[in-house]
Structure formats: structure tokens, C-alpha cells
PDB file of C-alpha atoms in Angstrom:
ATOM      1  CA  UNK A   1     170.778 119.326 135.663  1.00 68.00           C
ATOM      2  CA  UNK A   2     171.306 121.774 132.776  1.00 80.00           C
ATOM      3  CA  UNK A   3     174.512 123.211 132.106  1.00 88.00           C
ATOM      4  CA  UNK A   4     175.183 126.796 132.963  1.00 89.00           C
ATOM      5  CA  UNK A   5     175.723 127.589 129.573  1.00 95.00           C
ATOM      6  CA  UNK A   6     175.931 126.163 125.842  1.00 98.00           C
ATOM      7  CA  UNK A   7     176.128 126.516 122.135  1.00 98.00           C
ATOM      8  CA  UNK A   8     174.914 125.093 119.132  1.00 98.00           C
ATOM      9  CA  UNK A   9     177.008 124.836 115.828  1.00 98.00           C
ATOM     10  CA  UNK A  10     174.295 125.200 113.141  1.00 98.00           C
ATOM     11  CA  UNK A  11     176.024 124.309 109.601  1.00 98.00           C
ATOM     12  CA  UNK A  12     175.728 122.077 106.616  1.00 98.00           C
ATOM     13  CA  UNK A  13     177.744 119.200 105.582  1.00 96.00           C
ATOM     14  CA  UNK A  14     181.561 120.004 104.280  1.00 94.00           C
ATOM     15  CA  UNK A  15     181.855 123.112 106.116  1.00 96.00           C
ATOM     16  CA  UNK A  16     184.613 122.306 108.719  1.00 95.00           C
ATOM     17  CA  UNK A  17     182.462 121.411 111.625  1.00 96.00           C
ATOM     18  CA  UNK A  18     184.518 118.250 112.325  1.00 96.00           C
ATOM     19  CA  UNK A  19     187.684 120.205 112.524  1.00 96.00           C
ATOM     20  CA  UNK A  20     185.620 122.914 114.825  1.00 98.00           C
ATOM     21  CA  UNK A  21     184.400 120.289 117.095  1.00 97.00           C
ATOM     22  CA  UNK A  22     187.742 118.501 117.530  1.00 97.00           C
ATOM     23  CA  UNK A  23     189.280 122.109 118.369  1.00 98.00           C
ATOM     24  CA  UNK A  24     186.663 122.556 121.102  1.00 98.00           C
ATOM     25  CA  UNK A  25     187.016 119.265 122.343  1.00 98.00           C
ATOM     26  CA  UNK A  26     190.685 119.559 122.934  1.00 97.00           C
ATOM     27  CA  UNK A  27     190.443 122.608 125.061  1.00 98.00           C
ATOM     28  CA  UNK A  28     188.726 120.850 127.828  1.00 97.00           C
ATOM     29  CA  UNK A  29     186.481 124.051 128.597  1.00 97.00           C
ATOM     30  CA  UNK A  30     183.659 124.026 126.038  1.00 98.00           C
ATOM     31  CA  UNK A  31     182.065 120.653 126.201  1.00 98.00           C
ATOM     32  CA  UNK A  32     182.410 117.888 123.666  1.00 98.00           C
ATOM     33  CA  UNK A  33     180.121 119.052 120.614  1.00 98.00           C
ATOM     34  CA  UNK A  34     178.783 116.038 118.694  1.00 98.00           C
ATOM     35  CA  UNK A  35     175.750 115.527 116.239  1.00 97.00           C
ATOM     36  CA  UNK A  36     173.715 113.920 118.837  1.00 98.00           C
ATOM     37  CA  UNK A  37     170.334 114.599 116.962  1.00 98.00           C
ATOM     38  CA  UNK A  38     171.815 113.363 113.696  1.00 96.00           C
ATOM     39  CA  UNK A  39     169.224 110.553 112.689  1.00 96.00           C
ATOM     40  CA  UNK A  40     171.856 108.182 111.683  1.00 94.00           C
ATOM     41  CA  UNK A  41     173.747 108.317 114.479  1.00 94.00           C
ATOM     42  CA  UNK A  42     171.426 108.300 117.422  1.00 96.00           C
ATOM     43  CA  UNK A  43     171.039 104.501 117.594  1.00 94.00           C
ATOM     44  CA  UNK A  44     174.810 104.380 118.060  1.00 94.00           C
ATOM     45  CA  UNK A  45     174.932 107.060 120.790  1.00 96.00           C
ATOM     46  CA  UNK A  46     172.104 105.271 122.547  1.00 95.00           C
ATOM     47  CA  UNK A  47     174.012 101.786 122.366  1.00 95.00           C
ATOM     48  CA  UNK A  48     177.033 103.488 123.485  1.00 94.00           C
ATOM     49  CA  UNK A  49     175.429 105.313 126.474  1.00 95.00           C
ATOM     50  CA  UNK A  50     173.318 102.353 127.406  1.00 94.00           C
ATOM     51  CA  UNK A  51     169.840 103.908 127.006  1.00 92.00           C
ATOM     52  CA  UNK A  52     167.116 102.437 124.931  1.00 91.00           C
ATOM     53  CA  UNK A  53     167.426 102.895 121.206  1.00 88.00           C
ATOM     54  CA  UNK A  54     166.136 106.311 119.972  1.00 89.00           C
ATOM     55  CA  UNK A  55     165.006 107.979 116.835  1.00 95.00           C
ATOM     56  CA  UNK A  56     164.703 111.969 116.140  1.00 96.00           C
ATOM     57  CA  UNK A  57     160.950 111.133 116.199  1.00 96.00           C
ATOM     58  CA  UNK A  58     160.889 109.512 119.596  1.00 95.00           C
ATOM     59  CA  UNK A  59     163.764 110.390 121.840  1.00 96.00           C
ATOM     60  CA  UNK A  60     162.727 110.793 125.316  1.00 95.00           C
ATOM     61  CA  UNK A  61     164.121 112.366 128.506  1.00 94.00           C
ATOM     62  CA  UNK A  62     166.785 109.925 129.055  1.00 94.00           C
ATOM     63  CA  UNK A  63     168.365 110.225 125.668  1.00 96.00           C
ATOM     64  CA  UNK A  64     168.094 114.208 126.077  1.00 96.00           C
ATOM     65  CA  UNK A  65     169.661 114.078 129.528  1.00 96.00           C
ATOM     66  CA  UNK A  66     172.468 111.659 128.564  1.00 96.00           C
ATOM     67  CA  UNK A  67     173.174 114.029 125.379  1.00 97.00           C
ATOM     68  CA  UNK A  68     173.371 116.969 127.686  1.00 97.00           C
ATOM     69  CA  UNK A  69     175.796 115.282 130.038  1.00 97.00           C
ATOM     70  CA  UNK A  70     178.185 114.193 127.412  1.00 97.00           C
ATOM     71  CA  UNK A  71     178.082 117.068 125.443  1.00 98.00           C
ATOM     72  CA  UNK A  72     179.107 119.102 128.573  1.00 98.00           C
ATOM     73  CA  UNK A  73     181.708 116.769 129.810  1.00 97.00           C
ATOM     74  CA  UNK A  74     182.045 118.337 133.214  1.00 96.00           C
ATOM     75  CA  UNK A  75     183.099 121.581 131.617  1.00 97.00           C
ATOM     76  CA  UNK A  76     179.866 123.512 132.503  1.00 96.00           C
ATOM     77  CA  UNK A  77     179.639 124.372 128.742  1.00 97.00           C
ATOM     78  CA  UNK A  78     177.204 122.220 126.581  1.00 98.00           C
ATOM     79  CA  UNK A  79     178.150 121.765 122.815  1.00 98.00           C
ATOM     80  CA  UNK A  80     176.226 120.473 119.950  1.00 98.00           C
ATOM     81  CA  UNK A  81     176.505 120.375 116.211  1.00 98.00           C
ATOM     82  CA  UNK A  82     173.649 120.219 114.068  1.00 98.00           C
ATOM     83  CA  UNK A  83     172.568 120.460 110.430  1.00 98.00           C
ATOM     84  CA  UNK A  84     169.868 122.427 108.980  1.00 98.00           C
ATOM     85  CA  UNK A  85     167.967 119.290 107.770  1.00 97.00           C
ATOM     86  CA  UNK A  86     167.670 117.971 111.168  1.00 97.00           C
ATOM     87  CA  UNK A  87     166.466 120.972 112.876  1.00 97.00           C
ATOM     88  CA  UNK A  88     162.770 120.664 111.825  1.00 96.00           C
ATOM     89  CA  UNK A  89     162.635 117.072 113.365  1.00 97.00           C
ATOM     90  CA  UNK A  90     164.375 118.235 116.495  1.00 98.00           C
ATOM     91  CA  UNK A  91     162.191 121.303 117.172  1.00 97.00           C
ATOM     92  CA  UNK A  92     158.966 118.954 116.462  1.00 97.00           C
ATOM     93  CA  UNK A  93     160.359 116.572 119.160  1.00 97.00           C
ATOM     94  CA  UNK A  94     161.101 119.079 121.442  1.00 97.00           C
ATOM     95  CA  UNK A  95     157.567 120.787 121.114  1.00 97.00           C
ATOM     96  CA  UNK A  96     156.059 117.389 122.077  1.00 97.00           C
ATOM     97  CA  UNK A  97     158.372 117.168 125.218  1.00 96.00           C
ATOM     98  CA  UNK A  98     157.922 120.563 126.346  1.00 96.00           C
ATOM     99  CA  UNK A  99     154.691 121.675 125.065  1.00 95.00           C
ATOM    100  CA  UNK A 100     154.605 124.969 127.469  1.00 94.00           C
ATOM    101  CA  UNK A 101     157.356 126.627 124.982  1.00 93.00           C
ATOM    102  CA  UNK A 102     155.834 128.479 121.937  1.00 92.00           C
ATOM    103  CA  UNK A 103     159.227 129.320 120.279  1.00 95.00           C
ATOM    104  CA  UNK A 104     162.098 127.384 118.488  1.00 96.00           C
ATOM    105  CA  UNK A 105     164.568 129.132 120.455  1.00 95.00           C
ATOM    106  CA  UNK A 106     162.324 128.729 123.790  1.00 95.00           C
ATOM    107  CA  UNK A 107     162.295 124.791 123.086  1.00 96.00           C
ATOM    108  CA  UNK A 108     165.896 124.571 122.360  1.00 97.00           C
ATOM    109  CA  UNK A 109     166.724 126.703 125.728  1.00 95.00           C
ATOM    110  CA  UNK A 110     164.046 124.538 127.646  1.00 95.00           C
ATOM    111  CA  UNK A 111     165.798 121.310 126.634  1.00 96.00           C
ATOM    112  CA  UNK A 112     169.565 122.468 126.585  1.00 97.00           C
ATOM    113  CA  UNK A 113     169.988 125.540 128.998  1.00 95.00           C
ATOM    114  CA  UNK A 114     171.019 129.042 127.859  1.00 96.00           C
ATOM    115  CA  UNK A 115     172.562 128.741 124.294  1.00 97.00           C
ATOM    116  CA  UNK A 116     174.545 130.806 122.217  1.00 98.00           C
ATOM    117  CA  UNK A 117     174.684 129.779 118.380  1.00 98.00           C
ATOM    118  CA  UNK A 118     177.731 129.609 115.958  1.00 98.00           C
ATOM    119  CA  UNK A 119     176.943 129.912 112.382  1.00 98.00           C
ATOM    120  CA  UNK A 120     179.717 127.868 110.703  1.00 98.00           C
ATOM    121  CA  UNK A 121     179.218 128.349 106.804  1.00 98.00           C
ATOM    122  CA  UNK A 122     181.436 128.155 103.813  1.00 97.00           C
ATOM    123  CA  UNK A 123     181.676 131.153 101.304  1.00 96.00           C
ATOM    124  CA  UNK A 124     182.489 128.983  98.241  1.00 96.00           C
ATOM    125  CA  UNK A 125     179.353 127.135  97.921  1.00 97.00           C
ATOM    126  CA  UNK A 126     180.557 125.505  94.728  1.00 97.00           C
ATOM    127  CA  UNK A 127     183.667 124.055  96.587  1.00 96.00           C
ATOM    128  CA  UNK A 128     181.380 122.969  99.179  1.00 97.00           C
ATOM    129  CA  UNK A 129     178.943 121.119  96.860  1.00 97.00           C
ATOM    130  CA  UNK A 130     182.035 119.210  95.082  1.00 97.00           C
ATOM    131  CA  UNK A 131     183.430 118.220  98.494  1.00 97.00           C
ATOM    132  CA  UNK A 132     179.966 116.961  99.477  1.00 96.00           C
ATOM    133  CA  UNK A 133     179.911 115.063  95.994  1.00 97.00           C
ATOM    134  CA  UNK A 134     183.423 113.432  96.241  1.00 97.00           C
ATOM    135  CA  UNK A 135     182.604 112.495  99.818  1.00 95.00           C
ATOM    136  CA  UNK A 136     179.392 110.661  98.740  1.00 95.00           C
ATOM    137  CA  UNK A 137     180.936 108.887  95.796  1.00 96.00           C
ATOM    138  CA  UNK A 138     184.295 108.064  97.648  1.00 95.00           C
ATOM    139  CA  UNK A 139     182.754 107.123 100.970  1.00 91.00           C
ATOM    140  CA  UNK A 140     185.526 108.718 102.869  1.00 91.00           C
ATOM    141  CA  UNK A 141     184.493 111.825 104.944  1.00 90.00           C
ATOM    142  CA  UNK A 142     187.125 112.691 106.989  1.00 85.00           C
ATOM    143  CA  UNK A 143     190.857 111.821 107.572  1.00 88.00           C
ATOM    144  CA  UNK A 144     192.664 112.259 110.854  1.00 89.00           C
ATOM    145  CA  UNK A 145     195.844 114.861 110.778  1.00 88.00           C
ATOM    146  CA  UNK A 146     198.271 111.594 110.278  1.00 89.00           C
ATOM    147  CA  UNK A 147     196.562 110.853 107.171  1.00 89.00           C
ATOM    148  CA  UNK A 148     194.526 107.645 108.457  1.00 92.00           C
ATOM    149  CA  UNK A 149     190.818 107.251 107.886  1.00 88.00           C
ATOM    150  CA  UNK A 150     188.742 108.935 110.552  1.00 86.00           C
ATOM    151  CA  UNK A 151     185.073 108.495 109.052  1.00 87.00           C
ATOM    152  CA  UNK A 152     184.210 106.311 106.023  1.00 88.00           C
ATOM    153  CA  UNK A 153     180.663 105.030 105.388  1.00 87.00           C
ATOM    154  CA  UNK A 154     180.626 102.952 102.115  1.00 89.00           C
ATOM    155  CA  UNK A 155     183.617 100.922 101.003  1.00 92.00           C
ATOM    156  CA  UNK A 156     186.152 103.107  98.735  1.00 92.00           C
ATOM    157  CA  UNK A 157     185.236 104.120  95.238  1.00 93.00           C
ATOM    158  CA  UNK A 158     186.864 106.289  92.677  1.00 95.00           C
ATOM    159  CA  UNK A 159     184.868 109.429  92.311  1.00 96.00           C
ATOM    160  CA  UNK A 160     183.696 110.264  88.711  1.00 96.00           C
ATOM    161  CA  UNK A 161     182.875 113.793  87.690  1.00 98.00           C
ATOM    162  CA  UNK A 162     178.819 113.989  87.565  1.00 97.00           C
ATOM    163  CA  UNK A 163     177.254 117.397  86.545  1.00 97.00           C
ATOM    164  CA  UNK A 164     174.144 116.290  87.962  1.00 97.00           C
ATOM    165  CA  UNK A 165     175.391 115.173  91.217  1.00 97.00           C
ATOM    166  CA  UNK A 166     176.915 118.304  91.860  1.00 98.00           C
ATOM    167  CA  UNK A 167     174.006 120.329  90.949  1.00 97.00           C
ATOM    168  CA  UNK A 168     172.163 118.151  93.677  1.00 98.00           C
ATOM    169  CA  UNK A 169     174.712 118.817  96.293  1.00 98.00           C
ATOM    170  CA  UNK A 170     175.029 122.685  95.138  1.00 97.00           C
ATOM    171  CA  UNK A 171     171.057 122.972  95.794  1.00 97.00           C
ATOM    172  CA  UNK A 172     171.346 121.206  99.134  1.00 97.00           C
ATOM    173  CA  UNK A 173     174.273 123.399 100.451  1.00 97.00           C
ATOM    174  CA  UNK A 174     172.558 126.780  99.088  1.00 97.00           C
ATOM    175  CA  UNK A 175     169.426 126.150 100.093  1.00 98.00           C
ATOM    176  CA  UNK A 176     170.106 125.007 103.630  1.00 98.00           C
ATOM    177  CA  UNK A 177     172.667 127.907 104.057  1.00 97.00           C
ATOM    178  CA  UNK A 178     169.689 130.276 103.129  1.00 98.00           C
ATOM    179  CA  UNK A 179     167.322 128.266 105.478  1.00 98.00           C
ATOM    180  CA  UNK A 180     169.724 128.967 108.398  1.00 98.00           C
ATOM    181  CA  UNK A 181     169.811 132.634 107.808  1.00 98.00           C
ATOM    182  CA  UNK A 182     166.119 132.956 107.630  1.00 98.00           C
ATOM    183  CA  UNK A 183     165.707 130.950 110.904  1.00 98.00           C
ATOM    184  CA  UNK A 184     168.174 133.292 112.576  1.00 98.00           C
ATOM    185  CA  UNK A 185     166.271 136.274 111.482  1.00 97.00           C
ATOM    186  CA  UNK A 186     162.916 134.984 112.262  1.00 96.00           C
ATOM    187  CA  UNK A 187     163.930 134.258 116.155  1.00 96.00           C
ATOM    188  CA  UNK A 188     165.909 137.341 116.205  1.00 96.00           C
ATOM    189  CA  UNK A 189     169.376 135.358 116.803  1.00 97.00           C
ATOM    190  CA  UNK A 190     172.609 136.904 116.049  1.00 97.00           C
ATOM    191  CA  UNK A 191     175.026 134.325 115.681  1.00 98.00           C
ATOM    192  CA  UNK A 192     178.697 134.254 115.676  1.00 98.00           C
ATOM    193  CA  UNK A 193     179.377 134.028 112.197  1.00 98.00           C
ATOM    194  CA  UNK A 194     182.340 131.873 111.162  1.00 98.00           C
ATOM    195  CA  UNK A 195     183.618 130.757 107.486  1.00 98.00           C
ATOM    196  CA  UNK A 196     185.091 127.705 106.960  1.00 97.00           C
ATOM    197  CA  UNK A 197     187.872 129.444 104.619  1.00 96.00           C
ATOM    198  CA  UNK A 198     188.863 131.364 107.850  1.00 97.00           C
ATOM    199  CA  UNK A 199     188.796 128.355 110.111  1.00 97.00           C
ATOM    200  CA  UNK A 200     190.887 126.221 107.607  1.00 96.00           C
ATOM    201  CA  UNK A 201     193.506 129.250 107.070  1.00 95.00           C
ATOM    202  CA  UNK A 202     194.145 129.588 110.810  1.00 97.00           C
ATOM    203  CA  UNK A 203     192.358 127.220 113.141  1.00 97.00           C
ATOM    204  CA  UNK A 204     193.916 128.436 116.300  1.00 97.00           C
ATOM    205  CA  UNK A 205     193.327 132.124 115.885  1.00 97.00           C
ATOM    206  CA  UNK A 206     189.518 131.181 115.111  1.00 98.00           C
ATOM    207  CA  UNK A 207     189.452 129.053 117.790  1.00 98.00           C
ATOM    208  CA  UNK A 208     190.486 132.018 120.169  1.00 98.00           C
ATOM    209  CA  UNK A 209     187.471 134.256 118.720  1.00 98.00           C
ATOM    210  CA  UNK A 210     184.927 131.263 119.387  1.00 98.00           C
ATOM    211  CA  UNK A 211     186.061 130.680 122.976  1.00 98.00           C
ATOM    212  CA  UNK A 212     185.928 134.452 123.721  1.00 98.00           C
ATOM    213  CA  UNK A 213     182.325 134.555 122.245  1.00 98.00           C
ATOM    214  CA  UNK A 214     181.196 131.598 124.213  1.00 98.00           C
ATOM    215  CA  UNK A 215     182.785 133.179 127.467  1.00 97.00           C
ATOM    216  CA  UNK A 216     185.163 130.605 127.826  1.00 97.00           C
ATOM    217  CA  UNK A 217     189.022 131.499 128.679  1.00 97.00           C
ATOM    218  CA  UNK A 218     190.492 131.962 125.273  1.00 97.00           C
ATOM    219  CA  UNK A 219     193.915 130.857 126.170  1.00 97.00           C
ATOM    220  CA  UNK A 220     192.892 127.307 126.368  1.00 97.00           C
ATOM    221  CA  UNK A 221     193.210 127.329 122.509  1.00 97.00           C
ATOM    222  CA  UNK A 222     196.993 127.917 122.739  1.00 96.00           C
ATOM    223  CA  UNK A 223     198.768 124.602 122.026  1.00 92.00           C
ATOM    224  CA  UNK A 224     195.699 123.017 120.295  1.00 95.00           C
ATOM    225  CA  UNK A 225     196.831 120.987 117.169  1.00 94.00           C
ATOM    226  CA  UNK A 226     194.084 120.208 114.554  1.00 92.00           C
ATOM    227  CA  UNK A 227     193.177 116.529 114.814  1.00 89.00           C
ATOM    228  CA  UNK A 228     191.723 116.303 111.190  1.00 91.00           C
ATOM    229  CA  UNK A 229     193.236 116.571 107.667  1.00 86.00           C
ATOM    230  CA  UNK A 230     191.821 118.543 104.621  1.00 87.00           C
ATOM    231  CA  UNK A 231     190.493 116.262 102.063  1.00 85.00           C
ATOM    232  CA  UNK A 232     190.792 118.478  99.045  1.00 88.00           C
ATOM    233  CA  UNK A 233     193.513 118.128  96.347  1.00 90.00           C
ATOM    234  CA  UNK A 234     193.818 119.005  92.576  1.00 94.00           C
ATOM    235  CA  UNK A 235     190.686 117.314  91.833  1.00 95.00           C
ATOM    236  CA  UNK A 236     188.583 119.344  93.949  1.00 96.00           C
ATOM    237  CA  UNK A 237     189.998 122.362  92.083  1.00 95.00           C
ATOM    238  CA  UNK A 238     189.618 120.913  88.667  1.00 97.00           C
ATOM    239  CA  UNK A 239     185.967 120.035  89.435  1.00 97.00           C
ATOM    240  CA  UNK A 240     185.009 123.220  90.904  1.00 96.00           C
ATOM    241  CA  UNK A 241     186.445 125.091  87.956  1.00 96.00           C
ATOM    242  CA  UNK A 242     184.637 123.010  85.362  1.00 97.00           C
ATOM    243  CA  UNK A 243     181.275 123.109  87.144  1.00 97.00           C
ATOM    244  CA  UNK A 244     181.504 126.741  87.698  1.00 96.00           C
ATOM    245  CA  UNK A 245     182.190 127.369  83.871  1.00 95.00           C
ATOM    246  CA  UNK A 246     179.296 124.662  83.060  1.00 95.00           C
ATOM    247  CA  UNK A 247     176.880 126.049  85.323  1.00 93.00           C
ATOM    248  CA  UNK A 248     177.738 129.758  84.694  1.00 92.00           C
ATOM    249  CA  UNK A 249     178.355 130.735  88.252  1.00 90.00           C
ATOM    250  CA  UNK A 250     181.168 133.535  88.532  1.00 81.00           C
ATOM    251  CA  UNK A 251     183.456 133.471  91.565  1.00 75.00           C
ATOM    252  CA  UNK A 252     181.771 136.925  92.854  1.00 46.00           C
ATOM    253  CA  UNK A 253     178.286 134.964  92.908  1.00 47.00           C
ATOM    254  CA  UNK A 254     179.523 132.629  95.786  1.00 46.00           C
ATOM    255  CA  UNK A 255     180.333 135.212  98.300  1.00 44.00           C
ATOM    256  CA  UNK A 256     178.165 135.495 101.133  1.00 42.00           C
TER     257      UNK A 256
END
């Protein structure tokens, strides 16, 4: 059975989605959002759920149904995080599974039930790009609040400033952010807009706002403690300033 309601966190890397997913999980009223259709993670999810190995191009109803169940977690509200680069593949496969639907929003709602959309973005695209480049170089993507490593994808390595690398990640995050905005406009979707900077500054206040938007009890945010720690340090600030100067990107140009 599809849940009575659900939501997609529409975002890009290094925009605070791991923090937001953790906060929402802790409320026990808004499902357990995760990146169920991230190609690099789907085999691990399938193994954990004891369903056949899946890919974004070939996942079947057993994987979809289990993702719905795990993303809802008995709360009546399904949650999922998705990056822009995974949307085209997901929509293509849903079109194959549900050929009677004719729009992206229709395909998503046929698969996942009634949906609301949260657009989680970062105003400072240069800071986002620098964070992205450092994560790729260091192999460390997230830390727990106690300082221990939460997600590492490669052996430890010392990041080295590389303007070309940051140019690449800057292009990825700016183009992906623009693509989300075009997609919302094309499909006449008005998402709940949440900036990383606001979320990082006051996570519990923003969680209240998100729960209210989702029609869940905002008081469930009371007492929630962020389970992840910020990775940004003096090196991030130094690289941001250096890249802005070299690329000629003024602070005013990064406001969305």
C-alpha cells in the first residue's frame, strides 16, 4: 500500500541533506528519508532488504515497494532524498513501470503516492563547490556530531587546492540547481524552499517549518538534536576566498 502522504527532498551535494534527513528521522513522524535511488547505493539497499540486486535502469516493483516501506517506516509519511543527476534515470524507469502516466509528477505520484517537494539548496555556490571538492579529495563526506566519521568513500588524503577541480564542482552545483528550478517551473510545482545556510544556523527551527509544511506535528521537532557535524573549517574559507578572487565571482553573484 502507498502511504497517505510523502515528500521528496530535491537537492544537490553539500547542501545539508544528510543533516535534514537525520532530523526528520528523529521525529518518528516523517518517515526515514534516504537516497533509495542513488545508483551507487542501490545494491547495498537491495542486499540489506533481501531483494534481488537492482540498478536505476532496471529496478522492479519489489525494490520500489520495499523502498516505500522503508522510507515510510510506519509513520504514514514517505520520505526520500534525490539529487538532480538521478532524476532523469528515475523518471525513465518509472515511465517503463507505469506507462499510463504522461508527466514526471504523475509518474512520481503513481509510484510513491501523494507527494510534496522540498527544495534544499545552498545560496553560496562557491562554498558548496569547495566543500564538494574537499570531500572528493579527502574521501570524507560526513561526520557524526561526536566527531567520528559517518561516511568515508576513500582512504584519507590531504586536500590540495585545485582551481580546475573547483571549477568542475562549481559547474555541477550551479547547473544542477538551475535544472531543479526549471523542472519545478515546467511541472508547476511550488516546493518548500529551504536554504542550507538557514538550516545550519538553526536546525530545530527549520525542522519545525518543514514539519508544518508536510502536515506533521511541528512539536515533534522539540528536543531533536542534530546528529551530524559541520566539516567546514578555515581551509574552506580560505579556498572560497581564493577561488572567488581568481574566478571573479563577487559575493553578490552567489545569492539565489
